[in-house]
Coordinates of C-alpha atoms in Angstrom, one line a residue:
Chain A
M19 CA 113.0 -127.8 -0.4
K20 CA 116.1 -128.6 1.5
D21 CA 119.4 -129.0 -0.3
C22 CA 121.8 -131.9 0.3
S23 CA 125.6 -131.9 0.7
C24 CA 127.8 -133.1 -2.1
S25 CA 131.4 -134.3 -1.9
Y26 CA 133.7 -135.6 -4.6
I27 CA 135.6 -138.8 -3.9
S28 CA 138.5 -139.9 -6.1
G29 CA 138.5 -143.5 -7.0
G30 CA 140.9 -146.0 -5.4
A31 CA 141.3 -149.4 -3.9
I32 CA 138.5 -150.7 -1.7
E33 CA 140.3 -151.6 1.5
G34 CA 140.2 -155.3 2.3
T35 CA 139.3 -156.4 -1.2
E36 CA 141.0 -156.7 -4.6
F37 CA 138.5 -154.3 -6.2
W38 CA 138.7 -150.7 -7.2
L39 CA 136.1 -148.0 -6.7
N40 CA 135.4 -145.4 -9.4
D41 CA 135.5 -141.7 -9.0
L42 CA 132.2 -140.6 -7.6
W43 CA 130.1 -137.9 -6.0
K44 CA 128.4 -138.6 -2.7
F45 CA 125.2 -136.7 -2.0
E46 CA 124.0 -136.8 1.6
A47 CA 120.6 -136.0 3.2
G48 CA 119.5 -137.2 6.5
D49 CA 120.3 -140.9 6.8
K50 CA 120.5 -141.5 3.1
N51 CA 123.4 -141.2 0.6
L52 CA 123.2 -141.1 -3.2
L53 CA 126.3 -142.1 -5.0
L54 CA 126.8 -140.9 -8.6
D55 CA 129.6 -142.0 -10.9
R56 CA 131.0 -140.6 -14.1
Q57 CA 128.9 -142.9 -16.2
G58 CA 125.7 -141.6 -14.7
H59 CA 125.0 -144.6 -12.5
I60 CA 123.4 -143.9 -9.1
L61 CA 123.2 -146.0 -6.0
L62 CA 121.0 -145.2 -3.1
L63 CA 122.2 -146.4 0.3
K64 CA 121.4 -145.8 3.9
K65 CA 124.3 -143.9 5.4
N66 CA 125.5 -146.6 7.8
L67 CA 125.7 -149.1 4.9
C68 CA 127.4 -146.6 2.7
N69 CA 130.1 -145.8 5.3
T70 CA 131.2 -149.5 5.2
I71 CA 132.7 -148.9 1.8
W72 CA 135.4 -146.7 3.3
N73 CA 135.9 -148.3 6.7
Q74 CA 137.0 -151.8 5.7
E75 CA 133.6 -153.3 6.6
I76 CA 132.1 -153.7 3.2
S77 CA 130.0 -156.9 2.8
E78 CA 130.0 -159.2 -0.2
D79 CA 126.4 -158.3 -0.9
L80 CA 127.2 -154.6 -1.1
L81 CA 130.4 -155.3 -3.1
L82 CA 128.2 -157.2 -5.6
K83 CA 125.8 -154.3 -5.9
L84 CA 128.8 -151.9 -6.5
L85 CA 130.2 -154.2 -9.2
Q86 CA 126.9 -154.7 -10.9
R87 CA 126.1 -151.0 -10.8
K88 CA 129.6 -150.5 -12.3
F89 CA 130.8 -148.4 -9.4
A90 CA 133.6 -150.9 -8.8
Y91 CA 135.9 -153.0 -11.0
E92 CA 138.2 -155.9 -10.6
S93 CA 141.2 -154.0 -12.0
E94 CA 142.3 -150.4 -11.9
N95 CA 143.1 -150.6 -15.6
I96 CA 139.5 -150.7 -16.7
D97 CA 138.3 -147.6 -18.6
K98 CA 136.3 -145.9 -15.8
N99 CA 135.1 -142.9 -17.7
G100 CA 132.8 -144.8 -20.1
T101 CA 134.1 -143.2 -23.2
E102 CA 131.6 -143.5 -26.0
K103 CA 132.1 -146.5 -28.2
N104 CA 131.4 -146.5 -32.0
S105 CA 128.9 -149.2 -31.3
D106 CA 126.7 -146.4 -30.1
I107 CA 126.2 -145.5 -33.7
K108 CA 122.9 -146.9 -34.7
P109 CA 120.3 -144.3 -35.7
M110 CA 116.8 -145.1 -34.7
F111 CA 115.3 -141.7 -35.1
F112 CA 115.0 -140.2 -38.5
M113 CA 113.9 -136.6 -39.3
I114 CA 112.7 -136.3 -42.9
D115 CA 112.9 -132.7 -44.0
L116 CA 109.8 -132.5 -46.2
T117 CA 109.9 -128.8 -46.8
N118 CA 111.3 -125.4 -45.7
K119 CA 108.0 -123.7 -46.6
C120 CA 106.0 -122.4 -43.7
N121 CA 102.6 -120.7 -43.3
M122 CA 103.9 -118.8 -40.3
E123 CA 106.8 -116.4 -39.5
C124 CA 107.7 -117.1 -35.9
R125 CA 110.1 -114.5 -34.5
Y126 CA 112.7 -117.1 -33.4
C127 CA 112.5 -119.5 -36.3
L128 CA 115.6 -121.7 -36.7
R129 CA 114.9 -122.6 -40.3
N130 CA 116.1 -120.7 -43.4
V131 CA 112.6 -120.1 -44.7
E132 CA 113.6 -116.9 -46.4
D133 CA 115.7 -118.6 -49.1
D134 CA 113.2 -118.5 -52.0
S135 CA 115.6 -120.1 -54.4
D136 CA 115.3 -123.5 -52.8
K137 CA 111.7 -123.2 -51.5
E138 CA 110.4 -126.4 -52.9
S139 CA 109.2 -129.6 -51.2
I140 CA 110.4 -133.1 -51.3
T141 CA 109.3 -135.1 -54.4
N142 CA 107.3 -138.3 -54.3
D143 CA 110.2 -140.1 -55.9
M144 CA 112.5 -139.1 -53.2
I145 CA 110.0 -140.2 -50.5
D146 CA 110.0 -143.6 -52.2
S147 CA 113.8 -143.7 -52.2
I148 CA 114.0 -142.8 -48.6
C149 CA 111.5 -145.6 -47.8
E150 CA 113.7 -148.0 -49.6
Y151 CA 116.8 -146.7 -47.9
L152 CA 115.3 -147.0 -44.4
A153 CA 113.9 -150.5 -45.2
Q154 CA 117.4 -151.7 -46.3
Y155 CA 119.0 -150.1 -43.2
C156 CA 116.5 -151.8 -40.8
K157 CA 117.3 -155.1 -42.6
Q158 CA 121.0 -154.5 -42.2
I159 CA 120.8 -153.8 -38.5
G160 CA 118.0 -156.4 -37.9
D161 CA 115.8 -153.9 -36.1
K162 CA 112.6 -152.2 -37.3
R163 CA 111.9 -150.2 -34.2
I164 CA 112.6 -146.8 -35.7
T165 CA 110.8 -143.5 -35.2
I166 CA 110.2 -141.0 -38.1
Q167 CA 109.6 -137.3 -37.7
P168 CA 108.4 -135.6 -40.9
W169 CA 109.7 -132.1 -40.5
G170 CA 109.6 -128.7 -41.9
G171 CA 108.9 -125.7 -42.1
E172 CA 105.4 -126.7 -41.5
P173 CA 105.1 -130.5 -42.2
L174 CA 101.3 -130.3 -42.6
L175 CA 101.9 -128.3 -45.8
E176 CA 102.9 -131.6 -47.2
T177 CA 100.4 -134.0 -45.6
E178 CA 100.2 -136.2 -48.6
K179 CA 103.9 -136.7 -48.5
I180 CA 103.6 -137.8 -44.8
F181 CA 101.0 -140.4 -45.8
L182 CA 103.1 -141.5 -48.8
L183 CA 106.1 -142.0 -46.4
Q184 CA 104.0 -144.1 -44.0
D185 CA 102.4 -146.1 -46.8
G186 CA 105.8 -146.6 -48.5
L187 CA 107.3 -148.0 -45.3
K188 CA 104.3 -150.2 -44.6
K189 CA 104.6 -151.6 -48.1
R190 CA 108.1 -152.7 -47.2
G191 CA 106.9 -154.5 -44.1
M192 CA 107.6 -151.6 -41.6
N193 CA 105.4 -149.9 -39.2
P194 CA 107.5 -147.2 -37.5
Q195 CA 106.3 -144.7 -34.9
I196 CA 105.6 -141.5 -36.7
T197 CA 105.4 -138.2 -34.9
I198 CA 105.0 -134.6 -36.1
E199 CA 105.5 -131.2 -34.6
T200 CA 103.1 -128.7 -36.0
N201 CA 101.8 -125.2 -35.7
A202 CA 98.4 -126.8 -36.0
L203 CA 96.9 -124.1 -38.3
L204 CA 96.2 -126.6 -41.0
L205 CA 94.8 -129.3 -38.7
S206 CA 91.2 -129.6 -39.9
K207 CA 88.9 -132.1 -38.2
G208 CA 89.2 -134.4 -41.2
L209 CA 93.0 -134.3 -41.2
M210 CA 93.1 -134.8 -37.5
K211 CA 90.9 -137.9 -37.8
E212 CA 93.1 -139.3 -40.5
L213 CA 96.3 -138.7 -38.5
Y214 CA 94.6 -140.4 -35.6
Q215 CA 93.5 -143.4 -37.6
R216 CA 97.0 -143.8 -39.0
G217 CA 98.4 -143.7 -35.5
I218 CA 100.5 -140.6 -36.0
S219 CA 101.4 -138.7 -32.9
I220 CA 101.0 -134.9 -32.7
G221 CA 103.0 -132.3 -30.9
V222 CA 101.6 -128.7 -31.1
S223 CA 103.7 -125.5 -30.7
I224 CA 102.1 -123.0 -28.4
D225 CA 104.0 -120.4 -26.5
G226 CA 101.5 -119.7 -23.7
Y227 CA 98.3 -117.7 -23.4
Q228 CA 97.3 -115.2 -26.1
K229 CA 99.4 -112.2 -25.2
I230 CA 102.6 -114.2 -25.1
H231 CA 101.9 -116.6 -28.0
D232 CA 100.8 -113.8 -30.3
S233 CA 103.9 -111.7 -29.6
Q234 CA 106.1 -114.3 -31.3
R235 CA 104.1 -116.9 -33.2
V236 CA 102.5 -115.0 -36.1
I237 CA 101.6 -115.5 -39.7
H238 CA 103.3 -113.5 -42.5
S239 CA 101.0 -110.5 -42.1
G240 CA 102.0 -110.3 -38.4
I241 CA 98.7 -111.5 -37.1
G242 CA 98.8 -113.8 -34.1
T243 CA 97.6 -117.4 -34.2
H244 CA 96.7 -118.2 -30.7
Q245 CA 92.9 -118.4 -31.1
V246 CA 93.2 -120.9 -33.9
V247 CA 95.9 -123.0 -32.1
E248 CA 93.9 -123.1 -28.9
R249 CA 90.8 -124.3 -30.7
R250 CA 92.9 -127.0 -32.5
I251 CA 94.4 -128.2 -29.3
R252 CA 90.9 -128.7 -27.8
S253 CA 89.8 -130.6 -30.9
I254 CA 92.8 -132.8 -30.8
Q255 CA 92.1 -133.6 -27.1
K256 CA 88.6 -134.8 -28.0
L257 CA 90.1 -137.3 -30.4
Y258 CA 93.5 -138.2 -28.9
G259 CA 92.5 -137.7 -25.2
N260 CA 95.6 -137.0 -23.2
D261 CA 97.9 -138.3 -25.9
I262 CA 98.9 -134.9 -27.2
S263 CA 102.0 -133.0 -26.3
T264 CA 102.9 -129.3 -26.7
I265 CA 106.1 -127.4 -27.2
T266 CA 106.5 -124.0 -25.7
T267 CA 109.5 -121.8 -26.5
V268 CA 110.6 -119.7 -23.6
T269 CA 111.9 -116.3 -24.6
R270 CA 112.4 -112.9 -23.0
N271 CA 108.7 -112.2 -23.7
S272 CA 107.7 -115.1 -21.5
L273 CA 110.1 -114.8 -18.7
E274 CA 108.1 -112.6 -16.4
N275 CA 105.0 -114.8 -16.7
L276 CA 106.5 -118.2 -16.8
E277 CA 104.3 -119.6 -13.9
D278 CA 101.2 -118.2 -15.6
I279 CA 102.1 -119.8 -18.9
I280 CA 102.5 -123.2 -17.2
E281 CA 99.2 -122.7 -15.3
Y282 CA 97.5 -121.9 -18.6
L283 CA 98.8 -125.0 -20.3
A284 CA 98.2 -127.4 -17.4
V285 CA 95.0 -126.1 -15.9
D286 CA 93.2 -124.0 -18.6
L287 CA 94.1 -126.3 -21.4
G288 CA 94.3 -129.4 -19.3
L289 CA 97.5 -130.6 -21.0
I290 CA 99.4 -133.4 -19.4
Y291 CA 102.5 -133.5 -21.5
I292 CA 104.2 -130.2 -22.0
K293 CA 107.7 -129.2 -23.0
L294 CA 109.3 -125.9 -22.3
N295 CA 112.4 -125.2 -24.4
F296 CA 114.6 -122.1 -24.0
V297 CA 115.0 -120.2 -27.2
H298 CA 118.5 -120.3 -28.7
R299 CA 120.0 -118.0 -31.2
S300 CA 118.9 -118.5 -34.8
C301 CA 121.4 -118.1 -37.6
F302 CA 118.5 -116.9 -39.8
A303 CA 115.9 -115.0 -37.8
M304 CA 117.0 -111.8 -35.9
N305 CA 116.1 -113.1 -32.5
D306 CA 118.9 -111.9 -30.3
D307 CA 116.5 -109.7 -28.3
L308 CA 114.4 -112.8 -27.4
C309 CA 117.4 -114.9 -26.1
L310 CA 118.1 -115.2 -22.4
Y311 CA 121.3 -114.7 -20.4
A312 CA 122.7 -117.7 -18.5
E313 CA 121.5 -116.3 -15.1
E314 CA 118.0 -115.9 -16.5
I315 CA 118.0 -119.5 -17.8
A316 CA 119.2 -120.7 -14.4
D317 CA 116.4 -118.8 -12.6
A318 CA 113.8 -119.9 -15.1
T319 CA 114.8 -123.5 -14.8
I320 CA 114.2 -123.5 -11.1
R321 CA 110.9 -121.6 -11.5
I322 CA 109.6 -124.2 -14.0
F323 CA 110.6 -127.0 -11.7
Q324 CA 108.9 -125.4 -8.7
K325 CA 105.8 -124.6 -10.6
I326 CA 105.4 -128.3 -11.7
L327 CA 105.9 -129.4 -8.1
E328 CA 103.3 -126.9 -7.0
L329 CA 100.8 -128.2 -9.6
H330 CA 101.3 -131.7 -8.4
K331 CA 100.7 -130.6 -4.8
R332 CA 97.4 -129.2 -6.0
G333 CA 96.5 -132.6 -7.5
I334 CA 97.1 -131.5 -11.1
E335 CA 98.7 -134.2 -13.3
V336 CA 101.3 -132.6 -15.6
Y337 CA 104.7 -133.7 -16.9
E338 CA 107.2 -131.3 -18.2
Y339 CA 109.3 -133.3 -20.6
N340 CA 112.8 -131.9 -19.9
I341 CA 112.3 -132.3 -16.1
W342 CA 110.9 -135.8 -16.6
L343 CA 113.7 -136.8 -18.9
K344 CA 116.5 -135.6 -16.6
S345 CA 114.8 -137.4 -13.7
M346 CA 114.8 -140.6 -15.9
N347 CA 118.4 -140.0 -16.8
L348 CA 119.3 -140.1 -13.1
L349 CA 117.1 -143.0 -12.0
T350 CA 117.2 -145.3 -15.0
G351 CA 120.0 -144.3 -17.3
K352 CA 117.6 -144.7 -20.2
K353 CA 118.7 -142.8 -23.2
L354 CA 115.2 -141.7 -24.0
D355 CA 116.1 -138.6 -25.9
V356 CA 118.7 -138.2 -28.6
C357 CA 119.5 -134.7 -27.4
N358 CA 119.3 -134.6 -23.6
S359 CA 120.0 -138.0 -22.2
N360 CA 123.7 -138.2 -22.4
G361 CA 124.8 -135.6 -24.8
C362 CA 124.3 -135.0 -28.4
H363 CA 123.5 -138.1 -30.4
G364 CA 123.2 -136.3 -33.7
G365 CA 124.7 -138.5 -36.4
K366 CA 124.8 -141.4 -34.0
R367 CA 121.3 -142.3 -32.8
M368 CA 119.5 -139.8 -35.1
I369 CA 119.9 -138.4 -38.5
A370 CA 118.0 -136.1 -40.8
I371 CA 117.4 -136.6 -44.6
D372 CA 116.6 -133.6 -46.7
K373 CA 114.6 -133.3 -49.9
H374 CA 117.7 -134.1 -52.0
G375 CA 118.4 -137.3 -50.1
D376 CA 121.3 -135.6 -48.4
I377 CA 122.1 -137.0 -44.9
F378 CA 122.7 -134.7 -42.0
P379 CA 123.5 -135.5 -38.3
C380 CA 120.3 -133.7 -37.1
D381 CA 118.1 -130.7 -38.0
V382 CA 121.0 -128.8 -39.6
T383 CA 119.8 -129.3 -43.2
D384 CA 120.1 -125.6 -43.9
F385 CA 123.8 -125.8 -43.3
P386 CA 125.5 -127.4 -46.4
E387 CA 128.8 -127.8 -44.5
E388 CA 127.1 -130.3 -42.2
R389 CA 126.1 -132.7 -45.0
L390 CA 127.5 -136.2 -44.3
G391 CA 126.5 -138.0 -47.5
N392 CA 123.5 -139.0 -49.7
I393 CA 121.2 -141.9 -49.6
K394 CA 121.9 -142.6 -53.3
T395 CA 125.7 -142.9 -52.9
D396 CA 126.1 -144.0 -49.2
K397 CA 124.2 -147.2 -48.9
D398 CA 125.9 -148.3 -45.7
L399 CA 124.6 -145.7 -43.3
I400 CA 126.6 -146.9 -40.3
A401 CA 129.9 -146.9 -42.2
L402 CA 129.1 -143.4 -43.4
L403 CA 128.5 -142.2 -39.8
E404 CA 131.5 -144.0 -38.4
N405 CA 133.7 -142.3 -40.9
S406 CA 132.1 -138.9 -40.3
V407 CA 132.5 -139.2 -36.5
G408 CA 136.2 -139.3 -37.0
E409 CA 136.4 -136.4 -39.5
K410 CA 133.6 -133.8 -39.2
A411 CA 133.8 -130.8 -36.9
Y412 CA 130.1 -131.4 -35.8
F413 CA 131.3 -134.4 -33.8
K414 CA 134.2 -132.7 -32.1
E415 CA 134.2 -133.4 -28.3
K416 CA 132.6 -130.5 -26.4
K417 CA 134.4 -130.0 -23.1
G418 CA 135.2 -126.9 -21.0
N419 CA 137.6 -126.4 -18.2
E420 CA 135.0 -127.2 -15.5
C421 CA 133.6 -130.3 -17.1
E422 CA 136.0 -132.8 -15.6
K423 CA 134.8 -132.0 -12.1
C424 CA 131.2 -131.7 -13.0
P425 CA 128.8 -134.4 -11.7
W426 CA 126.5 -133.9 -14.7
Q427 CA 129.1 -134.3 -17.4
H428 CA 127.8 -137.8 -18.4
Y429 CA 124.3 -136.5 -19.0
C430 CA 125.4 -133.3 -20.7
R431 CA 128.6 -134.0 -22.6
G432 CA 128.7 -130.4 -23.7
G433 CA 125.1 -130.1 -24.8
C434 CA 123.7 -129.3 -28.2
T435 CA 126.0 -128.8 -31.2
V436 CA 123.5 -126.7 -33.0
H437 CA 123.1 -124.3 -30.0
M438 CA 126.8 -123.7 -30.1
K439 CA 126.8 -123.3 -33.9
C440 CA 124.5 -120.3 -33.7
A441 CA 125.8 -118.7 -30.5
T442 CA 127.2 -115.2 -30.8
Q443 CA 130.4 -116.1 -29.1
E444 CA 132.5 -119.1 -29.5
Q445 CA 131.9 -121.6 -26.7
D446 CA 133.5 -124.8 -25.5
V447 CA 130.1 -126.2 -24.5
D448 CA 126.5 -125.3 -25.0
M449 CA 125.9 -122.8 -22.2
I450 CA 122.1 -123.2 -22.3
E451 CA 122.3 -126.9 -21.5
C452 CA 125.2 -126.5 -19.1
T453 CA 123.2 -123.9 -17.1
I454 CA 120.1 -126.0 -17.0
N455 CA 122.0 -129.1 -15.8
R456 CA 124.0 -127.3 -13.2
N457 CA 120.8 -125.9 -11.7
L458 CA 118.2 -128.7 -12.2
Y459 CA 120.1 -131.9 -11.4
P460 CA 121.0 -130.9 -7.8
K461 CA 117.3 -130.1 -7.2
L462 CA 116.3 -133.5 -8.6
I463 CA 118.8 -135.3 -6.3
S464 CA 117.5 -133.3 -3.4
L465 CA 114.0 -134.5 -4.3
I466 CA 115.1 -138.1 -4.5
L467 CA 116.7 -138.0 -1.1
H468 CA 114.3 -135.7 0.8
E469 CA 110.9 -136.3 -0.9
P470 CA 110.9 -139.5 -3.0
E471 CA 107.1 -139.5 -3.2
R472 CA 107.3 -136.2 -5.0
M473 CA 109.9 -137.6 -7.4
N474 CA 107.5 -140.4 -8.1
Q475 CA 104.9 -137.8 -8.9
L476 CA 107.2 -136.0 -11.3
L477 CA 107.6 -139.3 -13.2
G478 CA 104.1 -140.6 -12.9
Y479 CA 105.0 -143.9 -11.3
E480 CA 106.5 -145.3 -8.2
I481 CA 110.1 -145.7 -9.1
L482 CA 111.3 -145.0 -5.6
K483 CA 109.9 -147.2 -2.8
K484 CA 107.8 -145.4 -0.2
E485 CA 109.5 -145.1 3.1
P486 CA 107.8 -147.2 5.8
Chain B
M11 CA 107.9 -148.8 -21.1
E12 CA 108.5 -151.0 -18.1
N13 CA 106.9 -149.0 -15.3
Y14 CA 107.8 -151.5 -12.7
V15 CA 111.6 -151.0 -12.5
K16 CA 112.6 -149.4 -9.2
Q17 CA 115.5 -147.7 -7.6
H18 CA 115.7 -149.2 -4.2
C19 CA 117.5 -147.6 -1.3
F20 CA 119.7 -150.3 0.2
D21 CA 120.2 -150.9 3.8
N22 CA 121.6 -153.8 5.9
E23 CA 118.2 -155.7 5.6
N24 CA 117.7 -155.7 1.9
V25 CA 121.2 -155.4 0.4
S26 CA 121.4 -159.2 0.2
R27 CA 118.2 -159.5 -1.9
Y28 CA 118.2 -159.4 -5.7
Y29 CA 116.4 -156.8 -7.7
L30 CA 115.6 -156.1 -11.3
S31 CA 118.2 -153.5 -12.3
P32 CA 116.7 -150.0 -12.8
Y33 CA 119.0 -149.8 -15.9
V34 CA 117.3 -152.5 -17.9
Y35 CA 115.2 -152.1 -20.9
I36 CA 112.6 -154.7 -21.7
V37 CA 110.9 -154.8 -25.1
Q38 CA 108.3 -157.3 -26.2
T39 CA 108.0 -157.9 -29.9
D40 CA 106.5 -160.6 -32.1
E41 CA 109.8 -162.3 -32.1
G42 CA 110.3 -162.5 -28.4
L43 CA 111.4 -160.5 -25.3
Y44 CA 114.5 -158.4 -25.7
V45 CA 116.2 -157.5 -22.4
G46 CA 119.4 -155.5 -22.0
R47 CA 121.0 -152.8 -20.0
E48 CA 121.3 -149.3 -21.1
D49 CA 124.9 -149.2 -20.2
D50 CA 125.9 -152.5 -21.8
E51 CA 126.2 -153.7 -25.3
R52 CA 124.8 -157.1 -24.6
E53 CA 121.2 -157.8 -25.3
F54 CA 119.3 -161.0 -24.5
C55 CA 116.3 -162.3 -26.4
F56 CA 114.0 -164.8 -24.8
Y57 CA 111.9 -166.6 -27.4
E58 CA 109.9 -169.0 -25.2
E59 CA 108.0 -168.7 -22.0
V60 CA 108.0 -164.9 -22.4
D61 CA 105.2 -164.5 -19.8
V62 CA 107.3 -166.4 -17.3
Y63 CA 110.1 -164.0 -17.6
I64 CA 107.8 -161.0 -17.5
Q65 CA 106.3 -162.3 -14.2
L66 CA 109.8 -162.9 -12.8
F67 CA 110.8 -159.3 -13.6
H68 CA 107.7 -158.0 -11.9
K69 CA 108.6 -160.0 -8.8
L70 CA 112.2 -158.9 -9.0
S71 CA 111.2 -155.3 -9.0
E72 CA 110.2 -155.8 -5.4
G73 CA 113.2 -158.0 -4.5
M74 CA 113.7 -161.8 -4.2
T75 CA 116.3 -163.9 -2.5
E76 CA 118.5 -166.1 -4.6
G77 CA 116.6 -169.2 -3.4
E78 CA 113.3 -167.7 -4.4
I79 CA 114.5 -166.9 -7.9
Y80 CA 116.0 -170.3 -8.3
R81 CA 112.8 -172.0 -7.2
Y82 CA 110.7 -169.9 -9.5
L83 CA 113.0 -170.7 -12.5
E84 CA 113.1 -174.4 -11.6
E85 CA 109.4 -174.7 -11.9
Y86 CA 109.5 -173.7 -15.6
F87 CA 113.0 -174.5 -16.8
S88 CA 114.2 -177.3 -14.5
E89 CA 117.8 -178.2 -15.3
K90 CA 118.3 -174.9 -17.2
S91 CA 117.6 -172.8 -14.1
N92 CA 121.2 -172.4 -13.1
E93 CA 122.2 -171.3 -16.5
I94 CA 119.4 -168.8 -16.8
L95 CA 120.1 -167.4 -13.3
S96 CA 123.8 -166.9 -14.2
L97 CA 122.8 -165.2 -17.4
L98 CA 120.5 -162.8 -15.6
I99 CA 122.9 -161.9 -12.8
G100 CA 126.0 -162.0 -15.0
G101 CA 124.3 -159.8 -17.6
G102 CA 123.4 -157.2 -14.9
I103 CA 119.7 -157.7 -15.5
V104 CA 119.3 -158.8 -11.9
E105 CA 121.4 -157.0 -9.3

């Protein structure tokens, strides 16, 4: 795929008007330009129209488009950088930490499942308290459209608690979306049916075909789990159809065979929704040998992207969540993901509640220093979070020396706080996310400019008009 | 998700037309139709004639002139058409 040229243009007055143009990046390919500003807006223009912005020939129609797309402002004094406002604090995604017990011992586990002293699960009373807390919160904000993720350990070790949670919320007039990520070992046909009837979404962890998966996803005895997981996935597909997603952790074990892993998921298993996440260092498991260097992540990112394109060319429908999400970031600005849409929204658009009712900004419930409050004492969640944002180290701005000139800064904002927390060396930004963004976003823009039909395929619908 | 929003490439021919912003979100609930922009704090809720608005947004995803939008709104909202059009354009729902 051809690249496109990129130039950075500092903001300034639009000649012949009383308006000001933001700082922006201009990507050019053929007769098309793509403008990108610091707030992540894009504007696609034919080159001859785009040039009118800088040669005093801009029309009122184009000026209106620039204003509405927020590329231009009436006054130079407007905050052009789109600094995040506290009004962005409105959690709508809730992880409920049911248990840190697990029936597996994955080599890269991020949870502290070794701490036997606190190895108990959430109580029924706490589930009820959480339901009441969430109901009151939704009443306070006037919005019931929340998503709940019962979490673990292995959440299906506490299936009854998941149902209790759902029933408790229903009793209080709520019907949130509930989604679980599971190792699938406990997914009997009966349980699958009940989850389906209750409308609970399932994501299954599978790291590839047997050799790869069994090298890192094992039970306590060290025996691999691939055979069981594959059978479960096929059973889920019979019930849920295509409405099942998988999560694949990419480690050093999987690097050489990345394309084969994706082929296995999309073709052998016929999965449509897959997600490949790079392993990051765990504070609890000894997984340094599985972690990848930045150059390896850069290379793997492009390989995943190219493999997905190749599958589409062969007529195979598959969507890799991270690629899909970043494409959506560019084309719609929709903050579809609390982690990867425009930086970390832990403690702002998502929180986690543990078995003691303690509130955390995200899945850091094993780190007591990250505790923000408790549902029993902090009834006003938004006030709690607003105070925390100003005080806690978790929320410290993540910015390196190169971020100011980086076109992807809006989408990245330094990446994942948890990744940085567990890294071996102190970092200004999450180097995993930074590396992915610096390598993937330029490819996505090239696709938008050179081959819009293929971008439409990546997303699964015609967001870019076909060229006549 | 509203799978009909589009990112158009503007040229001298279509730059004068109005389009549904690719940055909108549209959520239909029992209460009504919530419409807003991802980059804006404002959110509008339409409680009546929800289907009319949804059809309008579909048409706008392909582009309409100002006159076409106005005529469409006038059919359903008569004297309120101007107000609604201003709201949609001022709110960045229609670009």
